[in-house]
Coordinates of C-alpha atoms in Angstrom, one line a residue:
M1 CA 70.8 76.3 56.0
T2 CA 67.5 75.5 54.2
A3 CA 66.2 73.1 56.8
P4 CA 66.2 75.6 59.7
L5 CA 64.5 78.2 57.5
L6 CA 61.8 75.8 56.5
L7 CA 61.3 74.7 60.0
T8 CA 61.0 78.3 61.2
G9 CA 58.6 79.0 58.4
G10 CA 56.6 75.9 59.2
L11 CA 56.3 76.9 62.8
S12 CA 55.3 80.5 62.2
A13 CA 52.8 79.8 59.4
P14 CA 50.0 78.5 61.6
A15 CA 50.3 81.5 63.9
Q16 CA 50.1 83.9 61.0
T17 CA 47.3 82.2 59.2
A18 CA 45.1 80.6 61.8
A19 CA 45.3 83.1 64.7
P20 CA 42.0 84.5 65.7
A21 CA 41.3 88.1 64.9
A22 CA 41.3 89.9 68.2
T23 CA 41.8 93.4 69.5
L24 CA 44.4 93.3 72.1
T25 CA 44.2 95.6 75.0
Y26 CA 47.7 96.3 76.3
P27 CA 48.3 97.5 79.8
E28 CA 49.2 101.1 80.2
T29 CA 52.9 101.8 80.3
R30 CA 54.0 104.7 82.5
K31 CA 56.3 107.3 81.0
G32 CA 58.9 108.6 83.3
D33 CA 60.6 112.0 83.2
Q34 CA 64.2 110.8 82.9
V35 CA 66.3 112.9 80.6
D36 CA 70.0 112.3 80.1
D37 CA 72.4 115.0 78.9
Y38 CA 75.0 113.9 76.4
F39 CA 77.4 116.7 75.7
G40 CA 74.7 119.3 75.7
T41 CA 72.1 117.2 73.9
A42 CA 69.0 116.2 76.0
V43 CA 68.0 112.6 75.4
P44 CA 64.6 111.6 76.9
D45 CA 64.5 108.1 78.4
P46 CA 60.9 107.7 79.5
Y47 CA 61.1 104.0 80.1
R48 CA 64.3 103.9 82.2
W49 CA 62.2 102.7 85.1
L50 CA 61.7 99.3 83.3
E51 CA 65.5 98.7 83.5
D52 CA 65.2 97.8 87.2
D53 CA 63.9 94.3 86.8
N54 CA 63.7 93.8 90.6
A55 CA 61.4 96.7 91.2
P56 CA 57.8 95.8 92.1
E57 CA 56.4 98.1 89.5
T58 CA 58.5 96.5 86.7
Q59 CA 57.6 93.0 87.8
A60 CA 53.9 94.0 87.8
W61 CA 54.3 95.5 84.3
V62 CA 55.9 92.2 83.0
E63 CA 53.1 90.1 84.6
A64 CA 50.5 92.3 82.9
Q65 CA 52.2 92.0 79.5
N66 CA 52.6 88.3 79.9
A67 CA 48.8 88.0 80.7
V68 CA 48.0 89.6 77.4
T69 CA 50.5 87.6 75.5
F70 CA 49.6 84.2 76.9
A71 CA 45.8 84.8 76.6
Y72 CA 46.4 85.5 72.9
L73 CA 48.7 82.5 72.3
E74 CA 46.3 80.1 74.0
K75 CA 43.7 80.9 71.4
I76 CA 45.8 79.8 68.5
P77 CA 44.2 76.7 67.0
G78 CA 46.5 73.7 67.0
R79 CA 49.0 75.2 69.3
S80 CA 48.7 72.4 71.9
A81 CA 49.1 69.7 69.1
L82 CA 52.1 71.5 67.8
R83 CA 53.7 71.7 71.3
S84 CA 53.1 68.0 71.8
R85 CA 54.7 67.1 68.4
L86 CA 57.7 69.3 69.0
T87 CA 58.2 67.8 72.5
A88 CA 58.1 64.3 71.0
L89 CA 60.6 65.3 68.3
W90 CA 63.1 66.9 70.8
N91 CA 62.9 64.0 73.2
Y92 CA 66.0 62.0 72.4
E93 CA 69.4 61.6 74.2
R94 CA 72.1 64.0 73.0
Y95 CA 75.9 64.1 73.7
G96 CA 78.4 66.9 73.2
A97 CA 81.7 66.1 71.7
P98 CA 84.2 65.1 74.4
Q99 CA 87.3 67.1 75.0
K100 CA 90.4 65.6 76.6
R101 CA 91.7 67.6 79.7
G102 CA 94.4 65.9 81.7
P103 CA 93.4 62.3 82.4
F104 CA 89.7 63.0 81.7
Y105 CA 87.3 63.2 78.8
I106 CA 84.8 66.0 79.5
Y107 CA 81.5 66.1 77.7
T108 CA 77.8 67.1 78.0
R109 CA 74.7 64.9 77.9
N110 CA 71.0 65.8 77.7
D111 CA 68.5 63.0 78.3
G112 CA 66.1 64.6 75.8
L113 CA 63.9 67.1 77.6
Q114 CA 66.3 68.7 80.0
N115 CA 66.5 72.5 79.7
Q116 CA 70.3 72.3 79.7
A117 CA 72.9 69.7 79.0
V118 CA 74.7 68.2 82.0
Y119 CA 78.5 68.2 82.3
Y120 CA 80.3 64.9 82.9
R121 CA 83.8 63.6 82.9
A122 CA 85.3 60.1 82.6
R123 CA 88.8 58.6 82.5
S124 CA 88.0 56.8 79.2
L125 CA 85.2 57.1 76.7
D126 CA 83.6 53.9 77.9
A127 CA 84.1 54.4 81.6
T128 CA 81.3 55.3 84.1
P129 CA 80.9 59.1 84.0
E130 CA 81.2 61.4 87.0
L131 CA 78.8 64.3 87.3
L132 CA 80.6 67.7 87.2
L133 CA 77.8 70.2 86.9
D134 CA 74.1 69.9 86.4
P135 CA 72.8 73.4 85.4
N136 CA 69.2 72.2 85.8
A137 CA 69.8 71.9 89.5
L138 CA 71.1 75.5 90.0
S139 CA 67.6 77.0 90.5
A140 CA 64.3 75.5 91.5
D141 CA 62.5 77.3 88.6
G142 CA 65.1 76.6 85.9
T143 CA 66.0 80.2 85.3
V144 CA 69.7 80.0 85.9
A145 CA 71.6 79.1 82.8
V146 CA 75.2 78.1 82.1
G147 CA 76.7 80.3 79.3
S148 CA 80.3 79.5 78.6
T149 CA 82.6 76.8 80.1
T150 CA 86.3 76.1 79.9
F151 CA 88.6 73.7 81.7
S152 CA 92.2 73.9 82.7
D153 CA 94.6 71.8 80.6
D154 CA 95.0 69.3 83.5
G155 CA 91.3 69.0 84.0
R156 CA 91.5 70.2 87.6
Y157 CA 89.5 73.5 87.2
M158 CA 86.2 74.2 85.6
A159 CA 85.3 77.9 84.9
Y160 CA 81.7 78.6 83.8
S161 CA 79.4 81.6 83.5
L162 CA 75.9 81.8 84.9
S163 CA 73.0 83.9 83.7
D164 CA 69.9 84.6 85.8
S165 CA 66.5 84.8 84.2
G166 CA 67.8 85.3 80.7
S167 CA 69.9 88.3 81.7
D168 CA 72.9 89.3 79.6
W169 CA 74.8 89.8 82.9
L170 CA 77.1 86.9 83.6
R171 CA 78.7 85.7 86.9
W172 CA 81.8 83.6 86.5
K173 CA 82.6 80.7 88.8
V174 CA 85.7 78.6 89.1
R175 CA 85.4 75.1 90.7
D176 CA 88.2 72.8 91.7
V177 CA 86.8 69.5 90.3
A178 CA 89.9 67.4 91.1

């Protein structure tokens, strides 16, 4: 438990101590007039309009916020060197523990810098693997993520959840992988 805390502290320290002093000018955020009534109690919700992430106004607001954020982050000294070092540290092949389902061993593999691990199966631990699902290929911009996965006992079906753009909403899919 100590190592992750030290790593987190080590990563945040440069941002806290070396960040340039700057006055940030945030974009104006419109306040709506939405008020909900909960059993006779009026509860204002002026930012309800931001919940529609597909609305052009919400997308413009997010882009404006990102412009302020990234302009600030780019001014942090050593940020590029830190990014390069972390990329080098994370660039190694990783495997998930295999699970036996029917005649197959099912496992994940990440070549080092893939956003998400890829799902494979093989008839033995030293056999040539067969690709089951590459989450990195589900969207051109890499914003679709696999959440949970499970396999039927006989290894014929794969159920997995998908999340779009970091949303908490999940879509479940079932594939016949026989």
